[in-house]
Coordinates of C-alpha atoms and ligand atoms in Angstrom, one line a residue:
X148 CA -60.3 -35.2 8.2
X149 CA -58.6 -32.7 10.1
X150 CA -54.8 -33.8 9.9
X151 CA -55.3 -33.7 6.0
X152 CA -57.2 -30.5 6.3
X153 CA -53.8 -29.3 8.3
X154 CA -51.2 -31.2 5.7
X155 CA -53.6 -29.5 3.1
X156 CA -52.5 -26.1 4.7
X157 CA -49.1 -26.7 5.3
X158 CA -48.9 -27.6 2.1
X159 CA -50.4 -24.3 0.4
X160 CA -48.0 -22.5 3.3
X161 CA -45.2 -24.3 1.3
X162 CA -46.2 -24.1 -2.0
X163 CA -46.8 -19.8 -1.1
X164 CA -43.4 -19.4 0.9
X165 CA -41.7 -21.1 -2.1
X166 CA -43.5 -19.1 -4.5
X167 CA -42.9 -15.6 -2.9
X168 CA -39.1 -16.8 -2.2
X169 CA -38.4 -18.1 -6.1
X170 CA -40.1 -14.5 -6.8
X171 CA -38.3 -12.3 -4.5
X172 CA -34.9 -14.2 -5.8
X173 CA -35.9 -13.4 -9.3
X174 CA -36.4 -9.8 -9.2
X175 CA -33.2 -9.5 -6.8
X176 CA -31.7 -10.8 -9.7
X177 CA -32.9 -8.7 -11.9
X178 CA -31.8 -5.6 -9.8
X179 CA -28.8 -7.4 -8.7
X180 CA -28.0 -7.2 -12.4
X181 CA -29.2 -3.8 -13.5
X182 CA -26.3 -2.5 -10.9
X183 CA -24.1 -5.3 -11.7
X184 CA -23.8 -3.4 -15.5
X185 CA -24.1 -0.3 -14.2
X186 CA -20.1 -0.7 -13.3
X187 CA -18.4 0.8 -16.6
X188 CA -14.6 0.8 -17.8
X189 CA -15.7 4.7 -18.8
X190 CA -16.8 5.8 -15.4
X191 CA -13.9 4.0 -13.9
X192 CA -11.4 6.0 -16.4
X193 CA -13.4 9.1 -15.3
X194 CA -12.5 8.5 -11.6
X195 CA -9.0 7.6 -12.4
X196 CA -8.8 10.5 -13.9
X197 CA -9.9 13.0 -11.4
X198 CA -7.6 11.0 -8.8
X199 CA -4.3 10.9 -11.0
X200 CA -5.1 15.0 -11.4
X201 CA -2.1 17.6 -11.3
X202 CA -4.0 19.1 -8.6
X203 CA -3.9 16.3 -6.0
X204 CA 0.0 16.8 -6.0
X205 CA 0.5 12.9 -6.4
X206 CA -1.5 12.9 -2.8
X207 CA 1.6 12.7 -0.6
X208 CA -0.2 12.2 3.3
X209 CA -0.6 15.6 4.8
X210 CA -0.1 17.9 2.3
X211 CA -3.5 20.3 1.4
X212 CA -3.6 18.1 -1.7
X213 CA -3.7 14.9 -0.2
X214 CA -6.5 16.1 2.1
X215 CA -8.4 17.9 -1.2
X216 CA -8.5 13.7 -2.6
X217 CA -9.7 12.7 0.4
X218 CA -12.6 15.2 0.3
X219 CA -13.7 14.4 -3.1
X220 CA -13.7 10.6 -2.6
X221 CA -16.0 11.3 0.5
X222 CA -17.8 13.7 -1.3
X223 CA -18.5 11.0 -4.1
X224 CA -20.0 8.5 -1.5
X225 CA -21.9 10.3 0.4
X226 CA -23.8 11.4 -3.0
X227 CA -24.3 7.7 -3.6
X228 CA -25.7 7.4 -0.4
X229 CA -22.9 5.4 1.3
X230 CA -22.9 6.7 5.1
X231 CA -19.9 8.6 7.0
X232 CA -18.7 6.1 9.2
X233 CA -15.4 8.2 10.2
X234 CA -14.8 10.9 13.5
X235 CA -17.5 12.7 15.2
X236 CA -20.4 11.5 12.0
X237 CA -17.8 12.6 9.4
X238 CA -16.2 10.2 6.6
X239 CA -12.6 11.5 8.1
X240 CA -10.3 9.4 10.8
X241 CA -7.9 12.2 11.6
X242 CA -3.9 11.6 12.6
X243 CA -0.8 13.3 13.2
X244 CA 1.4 13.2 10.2
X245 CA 4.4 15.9 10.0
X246 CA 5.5 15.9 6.2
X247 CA 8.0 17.0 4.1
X248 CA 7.7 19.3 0.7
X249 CA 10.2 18.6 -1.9
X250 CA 10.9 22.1 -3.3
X251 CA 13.5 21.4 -6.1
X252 CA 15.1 18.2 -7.3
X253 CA 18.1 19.5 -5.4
X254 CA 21.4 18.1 -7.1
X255 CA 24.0 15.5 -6.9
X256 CA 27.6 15.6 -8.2
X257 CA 30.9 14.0 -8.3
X258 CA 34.0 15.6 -7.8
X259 CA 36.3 13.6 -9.9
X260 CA 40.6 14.9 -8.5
X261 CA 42.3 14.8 -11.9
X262 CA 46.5 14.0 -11.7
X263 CA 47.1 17.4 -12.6
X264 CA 45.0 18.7 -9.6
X265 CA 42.1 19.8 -11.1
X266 CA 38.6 18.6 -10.1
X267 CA 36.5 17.7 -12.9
X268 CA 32.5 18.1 -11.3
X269 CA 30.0 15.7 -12.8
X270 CA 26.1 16.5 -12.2
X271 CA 23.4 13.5 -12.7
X272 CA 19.8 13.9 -14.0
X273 CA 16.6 13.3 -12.1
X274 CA 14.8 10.9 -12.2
X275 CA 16.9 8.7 -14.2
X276 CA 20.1 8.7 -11.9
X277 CA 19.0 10.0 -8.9
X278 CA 15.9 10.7 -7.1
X279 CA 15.9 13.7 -4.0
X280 CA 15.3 12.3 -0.8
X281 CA 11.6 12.9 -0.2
X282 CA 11.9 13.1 3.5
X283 CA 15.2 14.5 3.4
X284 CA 16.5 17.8 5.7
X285 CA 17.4 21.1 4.2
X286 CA 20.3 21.8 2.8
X287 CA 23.9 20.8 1.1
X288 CA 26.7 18.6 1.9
X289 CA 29.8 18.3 0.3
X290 CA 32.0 15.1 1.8
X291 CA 33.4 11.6 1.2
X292 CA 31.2 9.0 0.4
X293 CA 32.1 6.0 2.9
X294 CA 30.5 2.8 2.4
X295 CA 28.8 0.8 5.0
X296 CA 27.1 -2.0 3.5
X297 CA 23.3 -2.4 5.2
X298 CA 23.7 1.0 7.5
X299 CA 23.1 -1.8 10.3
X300 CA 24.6 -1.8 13.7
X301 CA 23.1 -5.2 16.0
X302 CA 25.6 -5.6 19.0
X303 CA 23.4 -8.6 20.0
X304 CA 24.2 -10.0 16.2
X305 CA 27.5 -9.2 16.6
X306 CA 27.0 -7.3 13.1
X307 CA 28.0 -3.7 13.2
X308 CA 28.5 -2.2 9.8
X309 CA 30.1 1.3 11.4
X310 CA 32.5 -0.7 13.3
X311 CA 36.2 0.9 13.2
X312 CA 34.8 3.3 10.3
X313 CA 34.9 7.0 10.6
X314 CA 31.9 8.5 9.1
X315 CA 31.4 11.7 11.1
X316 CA 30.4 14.8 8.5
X317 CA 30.9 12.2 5.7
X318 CA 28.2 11.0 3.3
X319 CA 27.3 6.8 4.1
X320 CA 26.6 5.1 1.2
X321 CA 24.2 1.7 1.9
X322 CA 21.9 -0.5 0.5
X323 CA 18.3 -1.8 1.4
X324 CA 17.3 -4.9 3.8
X325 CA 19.9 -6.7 6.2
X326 CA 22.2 -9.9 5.3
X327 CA 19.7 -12.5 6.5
X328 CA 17.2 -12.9 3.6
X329 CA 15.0 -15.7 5.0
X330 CA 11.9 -13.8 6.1
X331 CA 10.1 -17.4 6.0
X332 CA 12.9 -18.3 8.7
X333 CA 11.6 -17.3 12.9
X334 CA 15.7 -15.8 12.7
X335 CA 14.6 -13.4 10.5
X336 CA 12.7 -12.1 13.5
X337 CA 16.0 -11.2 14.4
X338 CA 16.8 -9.0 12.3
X339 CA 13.6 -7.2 11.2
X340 CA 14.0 -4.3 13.0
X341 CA 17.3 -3.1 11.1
X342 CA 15.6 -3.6 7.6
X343 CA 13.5 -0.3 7.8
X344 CA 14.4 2.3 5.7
X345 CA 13.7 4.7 9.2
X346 CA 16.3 2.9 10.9
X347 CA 18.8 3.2 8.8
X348 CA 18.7 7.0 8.1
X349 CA 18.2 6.9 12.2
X350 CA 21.3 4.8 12.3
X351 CA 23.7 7.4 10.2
X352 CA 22.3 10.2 12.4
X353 CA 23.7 8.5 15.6
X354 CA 27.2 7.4 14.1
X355 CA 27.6 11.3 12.8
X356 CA 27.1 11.3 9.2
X357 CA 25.7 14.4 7.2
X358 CA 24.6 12.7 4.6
X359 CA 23.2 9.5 3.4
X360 CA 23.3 7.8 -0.1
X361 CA 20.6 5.1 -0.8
X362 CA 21.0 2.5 -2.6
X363 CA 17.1 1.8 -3.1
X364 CA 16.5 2.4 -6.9
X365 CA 16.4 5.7 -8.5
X366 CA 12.5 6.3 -7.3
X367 CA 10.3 8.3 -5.1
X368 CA 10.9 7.0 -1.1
X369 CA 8.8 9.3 1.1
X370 CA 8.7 5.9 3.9
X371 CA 12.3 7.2 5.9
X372 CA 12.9 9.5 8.9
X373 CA 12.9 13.3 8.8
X374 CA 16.2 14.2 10.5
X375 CA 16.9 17.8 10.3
X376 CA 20.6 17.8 9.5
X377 CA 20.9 14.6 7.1
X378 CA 20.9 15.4 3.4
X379 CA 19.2 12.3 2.0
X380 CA 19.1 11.1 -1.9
X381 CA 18.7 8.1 -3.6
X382 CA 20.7 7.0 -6.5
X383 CA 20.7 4.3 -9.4
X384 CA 23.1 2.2 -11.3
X385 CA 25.0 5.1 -12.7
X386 CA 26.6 7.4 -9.7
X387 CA 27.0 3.9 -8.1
X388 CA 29.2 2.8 -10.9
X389 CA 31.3 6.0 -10.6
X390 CA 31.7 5.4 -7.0
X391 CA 33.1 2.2 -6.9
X392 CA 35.1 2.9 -10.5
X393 CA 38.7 2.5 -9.7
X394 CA 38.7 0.7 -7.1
X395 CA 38.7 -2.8 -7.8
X396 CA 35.2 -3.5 -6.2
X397 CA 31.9 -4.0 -6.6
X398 CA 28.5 -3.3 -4.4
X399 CA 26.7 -6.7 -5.6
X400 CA 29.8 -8.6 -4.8
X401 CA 30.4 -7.1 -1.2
X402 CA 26.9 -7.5 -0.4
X403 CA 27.2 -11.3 -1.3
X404 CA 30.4 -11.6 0.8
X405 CA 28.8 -10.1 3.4
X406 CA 25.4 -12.3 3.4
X407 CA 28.1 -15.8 3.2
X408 CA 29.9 -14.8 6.0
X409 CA 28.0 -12.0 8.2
X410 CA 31.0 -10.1 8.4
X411 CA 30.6 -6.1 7.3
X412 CA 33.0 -5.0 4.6
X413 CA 33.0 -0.7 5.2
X414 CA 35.2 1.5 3.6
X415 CA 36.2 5.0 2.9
X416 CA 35.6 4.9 -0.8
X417 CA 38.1 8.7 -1.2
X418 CA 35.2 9.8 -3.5
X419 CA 34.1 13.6 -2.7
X420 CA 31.0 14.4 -3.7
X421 CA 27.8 16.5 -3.3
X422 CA 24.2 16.4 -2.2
X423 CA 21.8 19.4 -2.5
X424 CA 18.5 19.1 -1.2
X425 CA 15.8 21.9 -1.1
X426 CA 12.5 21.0 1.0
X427 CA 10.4 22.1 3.7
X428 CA 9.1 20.4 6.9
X429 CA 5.5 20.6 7.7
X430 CA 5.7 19.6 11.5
X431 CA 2.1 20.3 12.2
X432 CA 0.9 18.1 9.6
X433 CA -2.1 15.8 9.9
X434 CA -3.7 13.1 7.5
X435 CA -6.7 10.8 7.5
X436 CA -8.5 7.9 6.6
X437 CA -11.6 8.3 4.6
X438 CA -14.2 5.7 6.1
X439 CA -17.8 5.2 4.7
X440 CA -20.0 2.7 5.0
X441 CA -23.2 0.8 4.3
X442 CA -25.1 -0.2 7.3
X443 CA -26.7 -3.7 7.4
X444 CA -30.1 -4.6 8.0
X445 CA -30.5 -7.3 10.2
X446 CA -31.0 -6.4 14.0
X447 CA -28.3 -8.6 14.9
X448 CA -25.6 -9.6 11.7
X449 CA -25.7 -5.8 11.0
X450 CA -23.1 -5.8 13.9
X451 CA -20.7 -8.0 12.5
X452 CA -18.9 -5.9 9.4
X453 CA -16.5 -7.2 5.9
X454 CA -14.0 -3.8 5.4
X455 CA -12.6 -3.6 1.8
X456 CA -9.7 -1.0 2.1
X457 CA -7.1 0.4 0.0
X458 CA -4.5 3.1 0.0
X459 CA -5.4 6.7 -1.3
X460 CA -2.2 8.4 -0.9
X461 CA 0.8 8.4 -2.9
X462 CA 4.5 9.2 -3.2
X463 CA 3.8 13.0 -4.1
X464 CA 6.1 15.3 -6.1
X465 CA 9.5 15.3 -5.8
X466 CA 10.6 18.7 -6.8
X467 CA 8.8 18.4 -9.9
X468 CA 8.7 14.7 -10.6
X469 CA 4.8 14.3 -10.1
X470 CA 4.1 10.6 -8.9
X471 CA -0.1 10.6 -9.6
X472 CA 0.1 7.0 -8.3
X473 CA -2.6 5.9 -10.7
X474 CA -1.3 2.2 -10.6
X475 CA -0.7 2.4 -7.0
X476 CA -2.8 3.1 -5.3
X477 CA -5.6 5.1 -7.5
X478 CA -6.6 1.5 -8.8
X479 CA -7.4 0.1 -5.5
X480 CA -9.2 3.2 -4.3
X481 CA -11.4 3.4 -7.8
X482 CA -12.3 -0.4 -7.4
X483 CA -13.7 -0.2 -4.0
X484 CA -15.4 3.1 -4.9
X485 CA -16.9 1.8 -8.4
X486 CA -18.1 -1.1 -6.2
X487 CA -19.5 1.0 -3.3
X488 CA -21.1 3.2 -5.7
X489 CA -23.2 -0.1 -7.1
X490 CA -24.1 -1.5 -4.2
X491 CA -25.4 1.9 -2.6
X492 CA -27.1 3.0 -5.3
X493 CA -28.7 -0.3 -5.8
X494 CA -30.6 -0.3 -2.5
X495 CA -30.0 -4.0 -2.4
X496 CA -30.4 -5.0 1.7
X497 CA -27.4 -6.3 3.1
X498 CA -27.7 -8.2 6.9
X499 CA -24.3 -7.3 7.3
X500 CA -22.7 -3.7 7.5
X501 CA -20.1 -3.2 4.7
X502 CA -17.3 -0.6 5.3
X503 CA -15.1 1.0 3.0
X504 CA -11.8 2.0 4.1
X505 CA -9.3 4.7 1.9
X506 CA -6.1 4.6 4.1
X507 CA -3.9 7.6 3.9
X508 CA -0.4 7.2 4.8
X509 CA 0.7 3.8 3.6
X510 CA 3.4 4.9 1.8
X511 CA 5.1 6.9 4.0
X512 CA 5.3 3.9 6.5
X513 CA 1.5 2.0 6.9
X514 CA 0.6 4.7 9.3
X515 CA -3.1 5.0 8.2
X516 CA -3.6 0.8 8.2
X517 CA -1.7 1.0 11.9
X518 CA -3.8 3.8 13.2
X519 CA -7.2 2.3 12.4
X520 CA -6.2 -0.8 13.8
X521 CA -5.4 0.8 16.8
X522 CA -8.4 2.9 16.8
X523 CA -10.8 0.1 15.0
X524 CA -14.0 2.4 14.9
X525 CA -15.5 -1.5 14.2
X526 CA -14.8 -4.3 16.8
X527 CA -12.2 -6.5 15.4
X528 CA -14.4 -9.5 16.9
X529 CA -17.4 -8.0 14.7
X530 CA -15.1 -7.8 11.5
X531 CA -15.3 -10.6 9.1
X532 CA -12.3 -9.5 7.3
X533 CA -9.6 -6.9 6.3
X534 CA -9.9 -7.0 2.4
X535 CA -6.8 -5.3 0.6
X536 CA -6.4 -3.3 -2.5
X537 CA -2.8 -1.9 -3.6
X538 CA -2.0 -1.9 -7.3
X539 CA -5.2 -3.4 -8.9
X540 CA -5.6 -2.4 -12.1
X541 CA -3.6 -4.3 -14.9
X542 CA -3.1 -7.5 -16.7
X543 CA -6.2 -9.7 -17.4
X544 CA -6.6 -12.3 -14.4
X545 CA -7.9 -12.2 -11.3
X546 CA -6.6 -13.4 -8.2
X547 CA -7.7 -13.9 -4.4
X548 CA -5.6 -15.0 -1.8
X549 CA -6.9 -15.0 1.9
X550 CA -5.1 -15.8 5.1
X551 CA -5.3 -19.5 6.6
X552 CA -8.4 -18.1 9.0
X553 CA -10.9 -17.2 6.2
X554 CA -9.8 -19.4 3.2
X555 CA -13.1 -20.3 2.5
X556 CA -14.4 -17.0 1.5
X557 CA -12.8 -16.9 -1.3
X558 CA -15.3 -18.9 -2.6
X559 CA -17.9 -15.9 -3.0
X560 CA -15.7 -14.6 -4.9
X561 CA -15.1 -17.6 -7.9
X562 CA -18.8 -17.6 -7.6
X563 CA -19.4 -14.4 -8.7
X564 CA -16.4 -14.7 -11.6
X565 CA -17.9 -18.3 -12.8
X566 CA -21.1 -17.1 -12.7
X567 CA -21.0 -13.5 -14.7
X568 CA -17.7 -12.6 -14.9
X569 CA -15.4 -15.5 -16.8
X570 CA -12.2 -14.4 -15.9
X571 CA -9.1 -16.6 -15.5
X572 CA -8.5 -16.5 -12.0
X573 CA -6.6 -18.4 -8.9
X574 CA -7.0 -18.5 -5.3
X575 CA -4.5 -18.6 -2.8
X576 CA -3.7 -19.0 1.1
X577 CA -1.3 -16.4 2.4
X578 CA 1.5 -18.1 4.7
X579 CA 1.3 -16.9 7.8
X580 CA 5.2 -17.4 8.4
X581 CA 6.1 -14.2 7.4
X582 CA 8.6 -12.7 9.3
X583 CA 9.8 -9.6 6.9
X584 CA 8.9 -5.9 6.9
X585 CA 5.2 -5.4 6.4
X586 CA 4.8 -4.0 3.4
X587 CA 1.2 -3.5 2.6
X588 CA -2.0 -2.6 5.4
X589 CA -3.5 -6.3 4.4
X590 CA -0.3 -7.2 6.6
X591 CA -0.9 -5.0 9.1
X592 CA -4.4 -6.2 9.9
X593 CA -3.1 -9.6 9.3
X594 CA -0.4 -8.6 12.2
X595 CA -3.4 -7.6 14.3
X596 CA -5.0 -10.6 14.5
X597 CA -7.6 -9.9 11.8
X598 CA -9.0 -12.7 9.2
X599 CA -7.0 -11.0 5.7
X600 CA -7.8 -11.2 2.2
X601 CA -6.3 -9.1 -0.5
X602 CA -7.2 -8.9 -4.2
X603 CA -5.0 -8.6 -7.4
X604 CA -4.2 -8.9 -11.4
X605 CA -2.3 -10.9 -12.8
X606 CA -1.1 -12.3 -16.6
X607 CA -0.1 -9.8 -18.8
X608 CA 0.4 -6.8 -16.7
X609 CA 1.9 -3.4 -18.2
X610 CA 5.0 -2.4 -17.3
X611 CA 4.3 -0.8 -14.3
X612 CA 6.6 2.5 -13.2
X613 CA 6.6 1.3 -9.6
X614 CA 7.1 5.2 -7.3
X615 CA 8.0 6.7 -10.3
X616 CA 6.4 9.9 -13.0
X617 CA 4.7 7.4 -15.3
X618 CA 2.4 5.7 -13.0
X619 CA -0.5 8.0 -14.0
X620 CA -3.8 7.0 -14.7
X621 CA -2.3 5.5 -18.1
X622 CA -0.5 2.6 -16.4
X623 CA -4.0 0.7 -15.6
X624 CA -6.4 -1.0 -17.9
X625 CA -9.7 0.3 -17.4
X626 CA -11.5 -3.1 -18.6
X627 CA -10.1 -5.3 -16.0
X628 CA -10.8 -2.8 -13.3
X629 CA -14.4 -3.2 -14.5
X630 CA -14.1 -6.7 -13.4
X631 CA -12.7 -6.5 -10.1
X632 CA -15.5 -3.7 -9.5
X633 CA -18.1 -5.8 -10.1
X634 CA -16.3 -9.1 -8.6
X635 CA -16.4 -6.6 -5.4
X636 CA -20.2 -6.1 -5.9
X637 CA -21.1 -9.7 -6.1
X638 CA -19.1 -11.1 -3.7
X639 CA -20.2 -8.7 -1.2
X640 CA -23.9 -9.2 -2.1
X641 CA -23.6 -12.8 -1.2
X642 CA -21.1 -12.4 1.9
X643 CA -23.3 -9.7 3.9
X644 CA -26.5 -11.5 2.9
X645 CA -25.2 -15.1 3.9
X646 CA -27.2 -16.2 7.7
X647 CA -23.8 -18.1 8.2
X648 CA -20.5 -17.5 6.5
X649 CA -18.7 -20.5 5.7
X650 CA -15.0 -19.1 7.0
Ligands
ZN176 ZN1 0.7 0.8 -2.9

């Protein structure tokens, strides 16, 4: 009688845990939900909007502007209730950052020697032949233009592309990246180092030059070294042309000489011309992160956190040429806020803490992704993983790609999009033989040592005006951002609530 009485109890235990569980599960559903559609294209355009504003000045890292964004975005989540998780009880991680103000869009010209001894003086048009060097010094310089392929000088390579070449007071003409293009290859390790656009500005100061032609696209580059007496610009297809007009050779063809044989190919090209560039250095300048989170519940999971992050600043305004960087990185930055806004305001209760991350700096260099993971305010031990955000905002697929070490979440997040979202989407495993140039913060964490994940669109993307005046808030599709918003939401719901992550 008394083991039944006792199976009879266990029983109605059972039959009341179930009950309460299948109850509690519904009407977290039904709030799960309510949030879930609470994530609108409209409000998304609205914050796309604000961000993308004349008045942030394109958010270049340390200007007034940039730090006005970076208020209003904390501002925003702490009136959703998402918790300062930044310096001293504030949402701000604060760095050193000296900047540069372009004032003007400067000038370049060519001084064309006619036979009869004239000089004929050609100007070019911003942006769509030139673009003023955003980190340029101030001032003007009238010289030769000497080419010297990468810029690169490697003694241990035995590559030096100012060898036997005068360029002292001229203006060096180069182009991007080194001649070894493997960066799946260990050698590329090699040659890393000389690919940076800081290096090779660097590089021309040391061998003399007093002025530096880029060969990087005719677009916004604030990511290069502030040295005081370089004149800096970057130029497209059309003062290139006139460069090498006349004399019998061709940049594209050099540069594939020099990749076959590793052997430079400088020369004085005996074309004058001149670079003009107005703009101010701000050497006390700082910048920051903006980091807010929501804390988790569970005495002890609340330790371990998942950071979505993204990049808040942007190329700025070069002399005019306002860069709002809606595509990149206003996209990213609206996505995790549409998503933080959801799941703060839902009051859903998370076991693990979630932490959102606006990085300032990337573009000038990844400086805000390197300082946090230098000063992690979380343990990297604690952190489940970096997710990353740069350009999210167009086409009509989804895509997740993680590193090797955390494949398996992505499957919270085809969860959430086969179970209310229905987008096409694919999954993917980042290689972790990469031996290039970071070039987003999801690498630099990756770099770190931390488990990666980043999150794009794909199919059918806009033509996207990559650093340049038309990435404003109308170079993203509102609808799709919707999606990722509420892919975020989800996924995170499951992920911090999981008792054990399947990595
Ligand atoms: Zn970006």
């Amino acid at each position: 009688m008394r083991s039944v009485s006792v199976i009879k109890s266990l029983l109605l235990a059972l039959t009341l845990t179930f009950s309460t569980t299948a109850y509690t599960q519904q009407a977290d559903e039904q709030l799960i939900l309510k949030h879930f559609h609470s994530i609108s294209s409209e409000e998304i355009a609205g914050l796309m909007t604000e961000l993308c504003s004349p008045k942030y000045n394109g958010r270049l890292a340390g200007t007034p502007e940039y730090i006005a964004s970076a208020e209003w975005a904390a501002g925003m989540l702490h009136g959703w209730g998402v918790k300062p998780a930044g310096d001293n009880g504030s949402f701000f991680q604060w760095f050193d950052h000296p900047y540069t103000v372009v004032n003007d869009i400067g000038m370049l010209q060519l001084h064309l020697s006619q036979k009869d001894g004239s000089v004929i003086v050609k100007s070019y048009k911003a942006p769509e032949e030139y673009y003023p060097g955003m980190n340029s010094g101030n001032g003007t310089v009238t010289a030769e233009v000497v080419f010297v392929g990468y810029g690169v000088t490697a003694p241990e390579l035995n590559y030096d592309d100012y060898r036997d070449i005068d360029v002292k007071g001229k203006i060096v003409l180069m182009n991007r990246d080194v001649p070894y293009k493997d960066v799946r290859n260990p050698v590329y390790s090699k040659w890393v180092n000389y690919c940076y656009h800081q290096y090779k500005v660097e590089n021309a100061a040391r061998h003399g030059a007093a002025g530096m032609l880029y060969i990087d696209g005719n677009s916004a580059n604030p990511n290069i070294s502030y040295i005081e007496n370089m004149i800096v610009c970057g130029i497209g297809p059309v003062p290139l042309q006139d460069i090498f007009a006349g004399l019998g050779k061709d940049n594209a063809a050099i540069l594939s000489q020099i990749d076959k044989s590793f052997k430079p190919a400088s020369f004085a090209t005996g074309k004058v011309m001149t670079i003009k560039a107005n703009t101010t250095r701000h050497a006390e300048g700082k910048t920051c992160n903006v980091i807010g989170m929501i804390e988790g519940t569970d005495p002890t999971l609340k330790e371990e956190v998942i950071i979505i992050g993204g990049h808040l600043d942007a190329v700025g305004n070069g002399g005019g040429l306002l860069v709002a960087g809606g595509y990149d990185n206003a996209s990213g930055v609206v996505d995790i806020m549409a998503a933080a806004k959801a799941l703060a305001q839902s009051g859903i209760k998370l076991k693990r803490t979630v932490v959102f991350l606006l990085i300032g700096g990337e573009e000038v260099g990844l400086l805000g992704s390197k300082y946090y993971t230098r000063n992690p305010i979380f343990p990297k031990e604690k952190t489940v993983t970096y997710i990353n955000l740069d350009m999210v905002g167009n086409g009509t697929g989804l895509a997740v790609s993680a590193s090797a070490t955390c494949t398996g979440l992505t499957e919270y997040f085809t969860t959430a999009n086969d179970k209310y979202i229905h987008r096409m989407m694919r999954t993917s495993t980042s290689s972790g033989s990469f031996y290039g140039r970071p070039r987003s913060d999801g690498l630099v964490f990756l770099a770190e040592g931390y488990r990666t994940m980043s999150i794009s669109t794909t199919d059918g993307v806009k033509p996207v005006f990559y650093h340049l005046p038309g990435d404003d808030e109308t170079a993203v599709t509102p609808e799709i951002m919707e999606d990722v918003a509420k892919m975020i939401y989800l996924s995170f719901i499951e992920m911090a609530s999981a008792n054990t992550l399947i990595y």
